[in-house]
mmCIF file of C-alpha atoms in Angstrom:
data_model
loop_
_atom_site.group_PDB
_atom_site.id
_atom_site.type_symbol
_atom_site.label_atom_id
_atom_site.label_comp_id
_atom_site.label_asym_id
_atom_site.label_seq_id
_atom_site.Cartn_x
_atom_site.Cartn_y
_atom_site.Cartn_z
ATOM 1 C CA MET M 1 77.588 110.782 108.845
ATOM 2 C CA THR M 2 80.618 109.155 107.122
ATOM 3 C CA ARG M 3 83.959 110.773 107.751
ATOM 4 C CA HIS M 4 86.525 110.552 105.038
ATOM 5 C CA ALA M 5 90.219 110.140 105.526
ATOM 6 C CA ASN M 6 92.598 113.041 105.751
ATOM 7 C CA SER M 7 95.858 113.345 103.906
ATOM 8 C CA TRP M 8 98.129 111.437 106.284
ATOM 9 C CA GLN M 9 95.645 108.664 106.577
ATOM 10 C CA LYS M 10 95.480 108.319 102.746
ATOM 11 C CA PHE M 11 99.333 108.408 102.738
ATOM 12 C CA PHE M 12 99.477 105.528 105.161
ATOM 13 C CA ALA M 13 96.963 103.486 103.137
ATOM 14 C CA TRP M 14 98.804 103.902 99.872
ATOM 15 C CA THR M 15 102.188 103.315 101.502
ATOM 16 C CA THR M 16 101.001 99.878 102.505
ATOM 17 C CA LEU M 17 100.321 99.070 98.848
ATOM 18 C CA VAL M 18 103.711 100.325 97.782
ATOM 19 C CA ILE M 19 105.499 98.201 100.437
ATOM 20 C CA SER M 20 103.502 95.010 99.917
ATOM 21 C CA GLY M 21 103.660 95.405 96.138
ATOM 22 C CA ALA M 22 107.515 95.670 96.247
ATOM 23 C CA SER M 23 107.579 92.687 98.593
ATOM 24 C CA PHE M 24 105.507 90.610 96.201
ATOM 25 C CA LEU M 25 107.756 91.529 93.272
ATOM 26 C CA LEU M 26 110.862 90.620 95.332
ATOM 27 C CA VAL M 27 109.447 87.276 96.299
ATOM 28 C CA LEU M 28 108.514 86.665 92.661
ATOM 29 C CA TYR M 29 112.049 87.461 91.607
ATOM 30 C CA ILE M 30 113.479 85.224 94.416
ATOM 31 C CA SER M 31 111.227 82.302 93.564
ATOM 32 C CA LEU M 32 111.335 82.309 89.771
ATOM 33 C CA VAL M 33 114.632 84.033 88.774
ATOM 34 C CA LEU M 34 117.145 84.051 91.609
ATOM 35 C CA CYS M 35 116.282 80.561 92.860
ATOM 36 C CA PRO M 36 114.081 78.897 90.206
ATOM 37 C CA PRO M 37 112.353 75.633 91.269
ATOM 38 C CA THR M 38 113.615 72.340 89.825
ATOM 39 C CA ILE M 39 111.530 70.182 87.529
ATOM 40 C CA ALA M 40 111.651 67.302 90.001
ATOM 41 C CA SER M 41 110.296 69.486 92.800
ATOM 42 C CA THR M 42 106.679 69.490 93.741
ATOM 43 C CA LEU M 43 106.887 73.227 94.325
ATOM 44 C CA GLY M 44 105.651 72.892 97.840
ATOM 45 C CA GLU M 45 108.462 74.931 99.455
ATOM 46 C CA GLU M 46 109.722 76.860 96.404
ATOM 47 C CA LEU M 47 106.469 78.594 95.568
ATOM 48 C CA GLY M 48 104.974 78.531 99.091
ATOM 49 C CA SER M 49 105.837 82.148 99.717
ATOM 50 C CA LEU M 50 103.940 83.572 96.661
ATOM 51 C CA PRO M 51 100.426 83.135 98.105
ATOM 52 C CA ALA M 52 101.558 84.676 101.328
ATOM 53 C CA ALA M 53 103.090 87.716 99.554
ATOM 54 C CA LEU M 54 99.880 88.040 97.438
ATOM 55 C CA ALA M 55 97.756 87.957 100.540
ATOM 56 C CA PHE M 56 99.501 91.044 101.978
ATOM 57 C CA VAL M 57 98.981 92.873 98.696
ATOM 58 C CA GLU M 58 95.206 92.041 99.149
ATOM 59 C CA PHE M 59 95.425 93.349 102.714
ATOM 60 C CA ALA M 60 96.927 96.600 101.381
ATOM 61 C CA LEU M 61 94.112 97.070 98.828
ATOM 62 C CA LEU M 62 91.538 96.452 101.605
ATOM 63 C CA CYS M 63 93.377 98.987 103.747
ATOM 64 C CA ILE M 64 93.120 101.598 100.920
ATOM 65 C CA LEU M 65 89.411 101.019 100.349
ATOM 66 C CA ILE M 66 88.343 101.000 104.000
ATOM 67 C CA VAL M 67 90.709 103.588 105.388
ATOM 68 C CA THR M 68 90.044 106.084 102.566
ATOM 69 C CA PHE M 69 86.266 105.976 102.826
ATOM 70 C CA ARG M 70 85.566 104.553 106.346
ATOM 71 C CA PRO M 71 88.593 105.562 108.461
ATOM 72 C CA GLU M 72 86.566 105.071 111.624
ATOM 73 C CA ASN M 73 86.462 101.332 111.088
ATOM 74 C CA ARG M 74 89.425 99.626 112.690
ATOM 75 C CA ILE M 75 89.444 96.693 110.334
ATOM 76 C CA GLY M 76 91.045 98.873 107.647
ATOM 77 C CA TRP M 77 93.871 100.053 109.895
ATOM 78 C CA LEU M 78 94.487 96.396 111.019
ATOM 79 C CA CYS M 79 94.726 95.327 107.381
ATOM 80 C CA GLY M 80 97.346 98.027 106.837
ATOM 81 C CA VAL M 81 99.509 96.955 109.812
ATOM 82 C CA ILE M 82 99.220 93.280 108.755
ATOM 83 C CA SER M 83 100.218 94.170 105.230
ATOM 84 C CA ILE M 84 103.375 96.038 106.291
ATOM 85 C CA GLY M 85 104.415 93.315 108.721
ATOM 86 C CA GLY M 86 103.888 90.508 106.254
ATOM 87 C CA ALA M 87 105.723 92.338 103.524
ATOM 88 C CA ILE M 88 108.815 92.266 105.677
ATOM 89 C CA VAL M 89 108.478 88.704 106.933
ATOM 90 C CA ILE M 90 107.907 86.957 103.650
ATOM 91 C CA PRO M 91 110.870 87.912 101.414
ATOM 92 C CA VAL M 92 113.441 87.120 104.128
ATOM 93 C CA GLY M 93 111.849 83.763 104.824
ATOM 94 C CA ASN M 94 111.533 82.973 101.159
ATOM 95 C CA TYR M 95 115.267 83.589 100.614
ATOM 96 C CA GLN M 96 116.160 81.706 103.760
ATOM 97 C CA TYR M 97 114.310 78.432 102.847
ATOM 98 C CA SER M 98 114.557 78.476 99.039
ATOM 99 C CA CYS M 99 117.882 80.052 98.074
ATOM 100 C CA TYR M 100 120.543 79.862 100.712
ATOM 101 C CA SER M 101 122.592 76.603 100.419
ATOM 102 C CA ASP M 102 126.204 77.807 100.964
ATOM 103 C CA SER M 103 128.113 75.807 103.473
ATOM 104 C CA GLY M 104 130.040 78.846 104.635
ATOM 105 C CA PRO M 105 129.161 81.141 107.457
ATOM 106 C CA VAL M 106 125.850 82.942 107.413
ATOM 107 C CA PRO M 107 126.174 86.532 106.425
ATOM 108 C CA PRO M 108 125.464 88.830 109.404
ATOM 109 C CA GLU M 109 122.931 90.905 107.485
ATOM 110 C CA LEU M 110 120.966 87.769 106.588
ATOM 111 C CA ALA M 111 121.023 86.570 110.149
ATOM 112 C CA ILE M 112 119.611 89.904 111.304
ATOM 113 C CA GLY M 113 116.928 89.693 108.551
ATOM 114 C CA ILE M 114 115.903 86.240 109.740
ATOM 115 C CA PHE M 115 115.773 87.613 113.296
ATOM 116 C CA VAL M 116 113.562 90.496 112.270
ATOM 117 C CA SER M 117 111.223 88.360 110.245
ATOM 118 C CA THR M 118 110.940 85.764 112.949
ATOM 119 C CA ILE M 119 110.096 88.393 115.606
ATOM 120 C CA LEU M 120 107.538 90.155 113.333
ATOM 121 C CA PHE M 121 105.947 86.792 112.708
ATOM 122 C CA PHE M 122 105.171 86.423 116.440
ATOM 123 C CA LEU M 123 104.344 90.060 116.941
ATOM 124 C CA VAL M 124 102.236 90.793 113.792
ATOM 125 C CA ILE M 125 101.198 87.664 111.906
ATOM 126 C CA ILE M 126 100.045 85.376 114.765
ATOM 127 C CA PRO M 127 98.455 87.953 117.187
ATOM 128 C CA LEU M 128 97.055 90.403 114.628
ATOM 129 C CA MET M 129 96.195 88.421 111.382
ATOM 130 C CA PHE M 130 95.304 85.043 112.941
ATOM 131 C CA THR M 131 93.794 86.156 116.230
ATOM 132 C CA LEU M 132 92.734 89.809 116.408
ATOM 133 C CA LEU M 133 91.221 89.887 112.888
ATOM 134 C CA PRO M 134 88.661 87.096 113.531
ATOM 135 C CA LEU M 135 87.950 88.619 116.983
ATOM 136 C CA TRP M 136 87.067 92.029 115.379
ATOM 137 C CA PHE M 137 85.305 90.899 112.255
ATOM 138 C CA PRO M 138 83.061 92.359 110.952
ATOM 139 C CA ASN M 139 82.511 95.664 112.905
ATOM 140 C CA GLY M 140 85.979 96.214 114.382
ATOM 141 C CA GLN M 141 84.875 95.540 117.958
ATOM 142 C CA PHE M 142 85.296 92.733 120.389
ATOM 143 C CA LEU M 143 82.332 90.559 120.992
ATOM 144 C CA SER M 144 82.566 91.063 124.780
ATOM 145 C CA PRO M 145 85.084 92.044 127.510
ATOM 146 C CA ARG M 146 85.999 88.356 127.942
ATOM 147 C CA TRP M 147 87.206 88.138 124.302
ATOM 148 C CA ARG M 148 89.218 91.307 124.859
ATOM 149 C CA ALA M 149 90.943 89.628 127.795
ATOM 150 C CA PHE M 150 91.486 86.542 125.680
ATOM 151 C CA TRP M 151 93.200 88.754 123.102
ATOM 152 C CA TYR M 152 95.560 90.192 125.692
ATOM 153 C CA VAL M 153 96.508 86.635 126.787
ATOM 154 C CA ALA M 154 97.174 85.637 123.198
ATOM 155 C CA LEU M 155 99.273 88.819 122.678
ATOM 156 C CA GLY M 156 101.256 88.099 125.854
ATOM 157 C CA LEU M 157 102.062 84.561 124.680
ATOM 158 C CA ALA M 158 103.104 85.829 121.260
ATOM 159 C CA VAL M 159 105.368 88.460 122.814
ATOM 160 C CA GLY M 160 106.845 85.780 125.145
ATOM 161 C CA SER M 161 107.478 83.552 122.151
ATOM 162 C CA ALA M 162 109.288 86.416 120.363
ATOM 163 C CA LEU M 163 111.477 87.194 123.353
ATOM 164 C CA MET M 164 112.298 83.502 123.798
ATOM 165 C CA PHE M 165 113.346 83.236 120.155
ATOM 166 C CA ALA M 166 115.234 86.464 120.295
ATOM 167 C CA PHE M 167 117.474 86.025 123.312
ATOM 168 C CA SER M 168 117.491 82.304 124.184
ATOM 169 C CA PRO M 169 120.471 80.206 123.104
ATOM 170 C CA GLY M 170 119.633 77.730 120.317
ATOM 171 C CA ALA M 171 118.455 77.760 116.787
ATOM 172 C CA LEU M 172 116.382 80.649 115.649
ATOM 173 C CA ALA M 173 115.872 79.054 112.241
ATOM 174 C CA GLN M 174 117.161 76.340 109.942
ATOM 175 C CA MET M 175 119.024 77.270 106.795
ATOM 176 C CA ALA M 176 120.270 74.542 104.371
ATOM 177 C CA GLY M 177 120.018 72.094 107.280
ATOM 178 C CA ARG M 178 122.135 74.193 109.611
ATOM 179 C CA PRO M 179 120.862 75.875 112.731
ATOM 180 C CA ILE M 180 120.946 79.661 112.742
ATOM 181 C CA ALA M 181 121.378 81.249 116.160
ATOM 182 C CA SER M 182 119.929 84.658 116.968
ATOM 183 C CA PRO M 183 122.423 87.509 116.618
ATOM 184 C CA PHE M 184 121.249 88.789 119.944
ATOM 185 C CA GLU M 185 121.161 85.653 122.013
ATOM 186 C CA LEU M 186 122.372 85.832 125.613
ATOM 187 C CA ASP M 187 125.826 84.357 125.946
ATOM 188 C CA ILE M 188 125.216 83.006 129.513
ATOM 189 C CA PRO M 189 124.199 79.638 130.787
ATOM 190 C CA LEU M 190 120.478 79.349 131.300
ATOM 191 C CA PRO M 191 118.549 77.041 133.611
ATOM 192 C CA ALA M 192 117.206 73.745 132.309
ATOM 193 C CA TRP M 193 113.569 74.890 132.525
ATOM 194 C CA VAL M 194 114.101 77.538 129.772
ATOM 195 C CA ALA M 195 113.688 75.095 126.901
ATOM 196 C CA PRO M 196 110.315 73.770 128.195
ATOM 197 C CA LEU M 197 109.254 77.403 128.800
ATOM 198 C CA GLN M 198 109.938 78.233 125.153
ATOM 199 C CA ARG M 199 107.572 75.480 124.087
ATOM 200 C CA PHE M 200 105.086 76.709 126.720
ATOM 201 C CA PHE M 201 104.915 80.076 124.910
ATOM 202 C CA PHE M 202 105.165 78.785 121.427
ATOM 203 C CA PHE M 203 102.554 75.961 121.341
ATOM 204 C CA PRO M 204 99.643 78.135 122.738
ATOM 205 C CA ALA M 205 100.606 80.981 120.467
ATOM 206 C CA LEU M 206 99.529 78.619 117.579
ATOM 207 C CA VAL M 207 96.581 77.115 119.454
ATOM 208 C CA LEU M 208 94.879 80.351 120.559
ATOM 209 C CA PRO M 209 94.231 81.570 116.978
ATOM 210 C CA LEU M 210 92.123 78.437 116.539
ATOM 211 C CA ILE M 211 89.968 79.504 119.496
ATOM 212 C CA ALA M 212 89.810 83.071 118.158
ATOM 213 C CA ASN M 213 88.348 81.787 114.860
ATOM 214 C CA ALA M 214 85.886 79.595 116.806
ATOM 215 C CA SER M 215 84.632 82.827 118.507
ATOM 216 C CA LEU M 216 82.867 83.512 115.113
ATOM 217 C CA VAL M 217 80.368 80.845 116.066
ATOM 218 C CA VAL M 218 79.351 82.817 119.147
ATOM 219 C CA ARG M 219 79.133 85.996 117.092
ATOM 220 C CA TYR M 220 77.034 84.239 114.497
ATOM 221 C CA ARG M 221 74.450 83.168 117.025
ATOM 222 C CA ARG M 222 74.043 86.770 118.241
ATOM 223 C CA ALA M 223 74.104 88.427 114.791
ATOM 224 C CA ASP M 224 71.336 89.778 112.570
ATOM 225 C CA ALA M 225 70.608 88.396 109.117
ATOM 226 C CA VAL M 226 73.092 90.493 107.140
ATOM 227 C CA THR M 227 75.921 89.925 109.601
ATOM 228 C CA ARG M 228 75.285 86.171 109.462
ATOM 229 C CA GLN M 229 75.687 86.200 105.691
ATOM 230 C CA GLN M 230 78.999 88.032 106.181
ATOM 231 C CA LEU M 231 80.120 85.503 108.820
ATOM 232 C CA LYS M 232 79.194 82.615 106.540
ATOM 233 C CA VAL M 233 81.501 83.939 103.798
ATOM 234 C CA PHE M 234 84.221 84.609 106.357
ATOM 235 C CA GLY M 235 83.789 81.185 107.897
ATOM 236 C CA ILE M 236 84.065 79.300 104.696
ATOM 237 C CA LEU M 237 86.780 81.221 102.915
ATOM 238 C CA ALA M 238 88.859 82.344 105.926
ATOM 239 C CA VAL M 239 88.397 80.224 108.933
ATOM 240 C CA GLY M 240 88.368 76.935 107.072
ATOM 241 C CA GLY M 241 91.655 77.706 105.252
ATOM 242 C CA VAL M 242 93.419 79.319 108.355
ATOM 243 C CA MET M 243 92.500 76.408 110.613
ATOM 244 C CA LEU M 244 93.716 73.952 108.037
ATOM 245 C CA LEU M 245 97.004 75.696 107.753
ATOM 246 C CA LEU M 246 97.378 76.029 111.489
ATOM 247 C CA LEU M 247 96.563 72.379 112.081
ATOM 248 C CA VAL M 248 99.160 71.378 109.489
ATOM 249 C CA GLU M 249 101.755 73.556 111.185
ATOM 250 C CA LEU M 250 100.858 72.239 114.643
ATOM 251 C CA ALA M 251 101.153 68.691 113.286
ATOM 252 C CA GLY M 252 104.569 69.453 111.840
ATOM 253 C CA PHE M 253 105.618 71.063 115.182
ATOM 254 C CA ALA M 254 104.534 68.063 117.143
ATOM 255 C CA GLY M 255 106.462 65.742 114.753
ATOM 256 C CA LEU M 256 103.340 64.008 113.402
ATOM 257 C CA LEU M 257 104.212 64.714 109.751
ATOM 258 C CA ASP M 258 107.130 63.548 107.678
ATOM 259 C CA LYS M 259 109.773 66.093 106.687
ATOM 260 C CA SER M 260 108.940 65.515 103.040
ATOM 261 C CA PHE M 261 105.379 66.810 103.634
ATOM 262 C CA GLY M 262 106.652 70.362 103.394
ATOM 263 C CA GLU M 263 107.477 69.692 99.746
ATOM 264 C CA SER M 264 104.071 68.285 98.810
ATOM 265 C CA TRP M 265 101.328 69.824 96.757
ATOM 266 C CA PHE M 266 98.848 69.459 99.642
ATOM 267 C CA TYR M 267 101.112 71.710 101.761
ATOM 268 C CA LEU M 268 101.086 74.247 98.986
ATOM 269 C CA PHE M 269 97.335 74.053 98.869
ATOM 270 C CA ALA M 270 97.138 74.635 102.631
ATOM 271 C CA LEU M 271 99.423 77.630 102.250
ATOM 272 C CA ILE M 272 97.252 79.131 99.443
ATOM 273 C CA VAL M 273 93.923 78.730 101.309
ATOM 274 C CA GLY M 274 95.426 79.691 104.675
ATOM 275 C CA TRP M 275 97.104 82.894 103.567
ATOM 276 C CA LEU M 276 94.576 84.076 101.019
ATOM 277 C CA GLY M 277 91.530 83.149 103.051
ATOM 278 C CA TYR M 278 91.265 86.267 105.257
ATOM 279 C CA PRO M 279 91.714 89.056 102.705
ATOM 280 C CA THR M 280 89.553 87.217 100.138
ATOM 281 C CA ALA M 281 86.785 86.799 102.672
ATOM 282 C CA ILE M 282 86.902 90.367 103.761
ATOM 283 C CA GLY M 283 86.898 91.451 100.107
ATOM 284 C CA VAL M 284 83.844 89.328 99.260
ATOM 285 C CA ALA M 285 82.025 90.686 102.402
ATOM 286 C CA VAL M 286 82.750 94.222 101.228
ATOM 287 C CA LEU M 287 81.657 93.612 97.650
ATOM 288 C CA ARG M 288 78.782 91.164 98.127
ATOM 289 C CA TYR M 289 77.169 92.148 101.416
ATOM 290 C CA ARG M 290 77.824 95.950 101.571
ATOM 291 C CA LEU M 291 79.926 95.552 104.706
ATOM 292 C CA TYR M 292 81.366 98.980 104.577
ATOM 293 C CA ASP M 293 79.012 100.929 102.208
ATOM 294 C CA ILE M 294 80.739 99.617 99.155
ATOM 295 C CA GLU M 295 78.348 101.486 96.831
ATOM 296 C CA VAL M 296 79.780 104.691 98.183
ATOM 297 C CA ILE M 297 83.365 103.322 97.973
ATOM 298 C CA ILE M 298 83.020 102.135 94.402
ATOM 299 C CA ARG M 299 81.158 105.257 93.269
ATOM 300 C CA ARG M 300 83.801 107.565 94.679
ATOM 301 C CA THR M 301 86.628 105.457 93.397
ATOM 302 C CA LEU M 302 85.237 105.506 89.894
ATOM 303 C CA ILE M 303 84.619 109.243 90.075
ATOM 304 C CA TYR M 304 87.962 110.300 91.339
ATOM 305 C CA GLY M 305 89.822 107.560 89.467
ATOM 306 C CA VAL M 306 88.491 108.736 86.173
ATOM 307 C CA VAL M 307 88.848 112.484 87.037
ATOM 308 C CA THR M 308 92.517 111.930 88.074
ATOM 309 C CA GLY M 309 93.375 109.935 84.941
ATOM 310 C CA MET M 310 91.786 112.574 82.641
ATOM 311 C CA LEU M 311 93.476 115.441 84.414
ATOM 312 C CA VAL M 312 96.825 113.784 84.371
ATOM 313 C CA ALA M 313 96.542 113.025 80.694
ATOM 314 C CA LEU M 314 95.228 116.537 79.993
ATOM 315 C CA TYR M 315 98.113 118.038 82.073
ATOM 316 C CA PHE M 316 100.926 116.305 80.298
ATOM 317 C CA GLY M 317 99.179 116.977 76.963
ATOM 318 C CA LEU M 318 98.991 120.681 77.613
ATOM 319 C CA VAL M 319 102.596 120.787 78.814
ATOM 320 C CA ILE M 320 103.824 119.126 75.661
ATOM 321 C CA LEU M 321 101.582 121.352 73.461
ATOM 322 C CA PHE M 322 102.595 124.588 75.184
ATOM 323 C CA GLN M 323 106.264 123.669 75.137
ATOM 324 C CA ARG M 324 106.157 123.253 71.385
ATOM 325 C CA ILE M 325 104.246 126.522 70.970
ATOM 326 C CA PHE M 326 106.602 128.550 73.141
ATOM 327 C CA ALA M 327 109.613 126.760 71.695
ATOM 328 C CA GLY M 328 108.574 127.939 68.283
ATOM 329 C CA ILE M 329 108.041 131.538 69.554
ATOM 330 C CA VAL M 330 110.987 132.125 71.919
ATOM 331 C CA GLY M 331 113.140 129.252 70.887
ATOM 332 C CA GLU M 332 113.220 127.477 74.298
ATOM 333 C CA SER M 333 110.951 126.069 77.002
ATOM 334 C CA THR M 334 110.011 128.344 79.856
ATOM 335 C CA GLU M 335 108.519 127.806 83.370
ATOM 336 C CA ILE M 336 105.322 129.569 82.182
ATOM 337 C CA VAL M 337 104.325 126.358 80.533
ATOM 338 C CA THR M 338 104.111 124.504 83.697
ATOM 339 C CA VAL M 339 102.327 127.469 85.463
ATOM 340 C CA VAL M 340 99.618 127.853 82.746
ATOM 341 C CA SER M 341 99.029 124.082 82.625
ATOM 342 C CA THR M 342 98.578 123.922 86.424
ATOM 343 C CA LEU M 343 96.161 126.816 86.402
ATOM 344 C CA ILE M 344 94.047 125.274 83.613
ATOM 345 C CA ILE M 345 93.910 121.974 85.505
ATOM 346 C CA ALA M 346 92.867 123.662 88.693
ATOM 347 C CA ALA M 347 90.096 125.502 86.847
ATOM 348 C CA LEU M 348 88.801 122.359 85.154
ATOM 349 C CA PHE M 349 88.791 120.164 88.254
ATOM 350 C CA THR M 350 85.333 120.981 89.633
ATOM 351 C CA PRO M 351 83.404 121.045 86.389
ATOM 352 C CA LEU M 352 85.055 117.951 85.167
ATOM 353 C CA ARG M 353 84.309 116.149 88.419
ATOM 354 C CA ASN M 354 80.673 117.122 88.209
ATOM 355 C CA ARG M 355 80.335 115.902 84.624
ATOM 356 C CA VAL M 356 82.076 112.601 85.380
ATOM 357 C CA GLN M 357 79.881 112.134 88.533
ATOM 358 C CA ALA M 358 76.801 112.716 86.468
ATOM 359 C CA ALA M 359 77.922 110.317 83.733
ATOM 360 C CA ILE M 360 78.737 107.602 86.306
ATOM 361 C CA ASP M 361 75.480 108.053 88.253
ATOM 362 C CA ARG M 362 73.537 107.895 84.885
ATOM 363 C CA ARG M 363 75.368 104.728 83.841
ATOM 364 C CA PHE M 364 75.777 102.735 87.029
ATOM 365 C CA TYR M 365 73.259 104.363 89.466
ATOM 366 C CA ARG M 366 70.305 104.896 87.184
ATOM 367 C CA LYS M 367 67.608 104.841 89.769
ATOM 368 C CA LYS M 368 69.430 107.367 92.011
ATOM 369 C CA TYR M 369 70.222 109.525 88.903
ATOM 370 C CA ASP M 370 66.496 109.531 87.842
ATOM 371 C CA ALA M 371 65.326 110.361 91.326
ATOM 372 C CA GLN M 372 67.641 113.356 91.417
ATOM 373 C CA LYS M 373 66.278 114.575 88.158
ATOM 374 C CA VAL M 374 62.641 114.240 89.357
ATOM 375 C CA LEU M 375 63.427 116.119 92.611
ATOM 376 C CA GLN M 376 65.138 118.848 90.640
ATOM 377 C CA LYS M 377 62.142 119.131 88.409
ATOM 378 C CA PHE M 378 59.769 119.273 91.408
ATOM 379 C CA SER M 379 61.833 122.040 93.068
ATOM 380 C CA GLU M 380 61.435 124.118 89.907
ATOM 381 C CA THR M 381 57.722 123.441 89.939
ATOM 382 C CA VAL M 382 57.384 124.505 93.630
ATOM 383 C CA ARG M 383 59.258 127.717 92.923
ATOM 384 C CA ASP M 384 56.853 128.720 90.051
ATOM 385 C CA GLU M 385 53.449 127.052 90.830
ATOM 386 C CA THR M 386 50.898 128.643 93.151
ATOM 387 C CA ASP M 387 47.932 126.341 92.669
ATOM 388 C CA ILE M 388 47.706 124.077 95.702
ATOM 389 C CA ASP M 389 45.944 121.263 93.878
ATOM 390 C CA LYS M 390 48.638 121.100 91.198
ATOM 391 C CA LEU M 391 51.326 121.153 93.899
ATOM 392 C CA THR M 392 49.776 118.264 95.820
ATOM 393 C CA ALA M 393 49.405 116.312 92.642
ATOM 394 C CA GLU M 394 52.979 116.923 91.684
ATOM 395 C CA LEU M 395 54.161 115.935 95.190
ATOM 396 C CA VAL M 396 52.320 112.646 94.948
ATOM 397 C CA ASN M 397 53.885 112.044 91.532
ATOM 398 C CA VAL M 398 57.354 112.754 92.862
ATOM 399 C CA VAL M 399 56.947 110.290 95.776
ATOM 400 C CA ASN M 400 55.690 107.662 93.323
ATOM 401 C CA GLU M 401 58.532 108.057 90.848
ATOM 402 C CA THR M 402 61.278 108.257 93.429
ATOM 403 C CA MET M 403 60.137 105.725 96.078
ATOM 404 C CA GLN M 404 57.763 103.587 93.878
ATOM 405 C CA PRO M 405 55.432 102.663 96.771
ATOM 406 C CA ARG M 406 52.333 100.494 96.394
ATOM 407 C CA SER M 407 50.067 103.410 97.236
ATOM 408 C CA VAL M 408 50.462 107.100 98.120
ATOM 409 C CA SER M 409 48.028 109.317 99.959
ATOM 410 C CA LEU M 410 48.462 112.966 100.894
ATOM 411 C CA TRP M 411 46.039 114.594 103.394
ATOM 412 C CA LEU M 412 45.947 118.399 103.745
ATOM 413 C CA LYS M 413 44.044 120.316 106.406
ATOM 414 C CA ARG M 414 42.315 123.338 104.933
ATOM 415 C CA GLY M 415 41.664 126.595 106.682
ATOM 416 C CA ASP M 416 37.950 125.824 107.242
ATOM 417 C CA GLY M 417 38.802 122.582 109.129
ATOM 418 C CA GLU M 418 38.004 120.207 106.248
ATOM 419 C CA THR M 419 40.584 117.856 104.823
ATOM 420 C CA GLY M 420 41.388 117.090 101.234
ATOM 421 C CA ARG M 421 42.987 113.852 99.960
ATOM 422 C CA GLN M 422 45.241 113.278 96.948
ATOM 423 C CA GLY M 423 46.113 109.709 96.306
ATOM 424 C CA TYR M 424 47.742 107.261 93.928
ATOM 425 C CA ASN M 425 47.241 103.484 93.887
ATOM 426 C CA LYS M 426 48.863 100.839 91.735
#
C-alpha cells in the first residue's frame, strides 16, 4: 500500500522548489543583467551557470513529485538534498567567475561565500549527485554491499578534499586571475607532503563518479525488462552527459586543455548535457516507464491542483462579494466576511473534490471510469436480484466489460452435486 507524505515532508519538498527557483532567478539576474555577456564572447563561461541552476530546479520538481506521493523512495529525498546544495553553490560561483574583476581586496563576505560553495560542491554535488544517484537508480537501493562500501570510500575522499581546500594554505579559487585563499586556512607551516595529498584526495573524487556511473552496466545485466528500459534512458541522457562533463573537467585539471577551452561553445554544451542529464533522465523514467506509479501521481496532482485553484478563486471571490455586501449594510468591512467564506470553502471541499475527480477520471482515465460505473451497476443488481441465473449472467458480463478477457466461464456447484456453467467467448 502506498503511503503518502505528511505535512512536514510536503513542506520540505516545496521548500526545495522555492530555494532552487530563487537561486535560478538570481543566476539569471547575475548572468544577463548584473554582468551581461559581451558580444565577442562565446558565452562558454558567462552562461555556463544557467543549465546548472536549471538542473537543480528540475531536481526540486522531482522531489515534490516523488516525496509527495512516494515518500518511502529515497530517490525523491536525494533529489531534494541535491537541489538545496546546488542552489547555494551555483550563484556564488557564477558571481565569482563572471562578475568580479575588481583589483582591490576581496570582500570578506564574498570569500566566505566562495568557501561555502566550494565545500558544498565536494560534500553534495560530487558524492550525492554524481556518485550516489547512479548507485541508487532506479529503486533507491545499492546494487550490493560492495557498492555500498564503494560509496563510503567515495564519500571519504570527497570529505577529505573538502577539508584540504578548507584549511590548507593556498588558493581556494581564482577570481579575476587572483588566487583567493580560504578564510579559515591554518596559518602554520605544513609539511611538503600536504600538496600531493590534496591532489590525492581531489583526483579520485572526480574519478570515482565515473565508476559509479559504470555500475549501471552491472545493474542492467541483472534487471528485468522494464528496469532495463529505465536504465537505457538514464544511460543515454544522464551517464553520457555526466561522463562527458567529468572527462572534460579531468582533462582541464590535468592541464590537457587550453585555458581558452573554458570559453568555447563545446564547453557550454558539455555543461548543459552534464548538469541537465540526471534530472531529465529521472523525469523521463517517471513519465515514460511508470517508474514511480506516475499515473497515480499525475491523477492526484490534477485533482488537487484543480480543486485548490477553484477553491482559492472561489474564496477570494466570496471575500470580495461579502465585503461589498456588508460594506453596503453596515458601512465597513467586518471579520465575519472571512469567517463565513472559510466555512463555505470547508463545506465545499469534499463534494467539489469528488466532482473534479469524477470529471478527470472520465476525461483522462476512461477505462477505469467505465469499469467503476459497471461495478456500481452490478452492486445494485446484486442487492435487488434473487434469480441465480440472472446473477451469474450479470457477473459474467461485468467481468467481460471490466477485464475484457478472450473468454469467461463461471462454474457453480448446485446443492444436488451437479455443476452449471455460464460462459462468454469472443
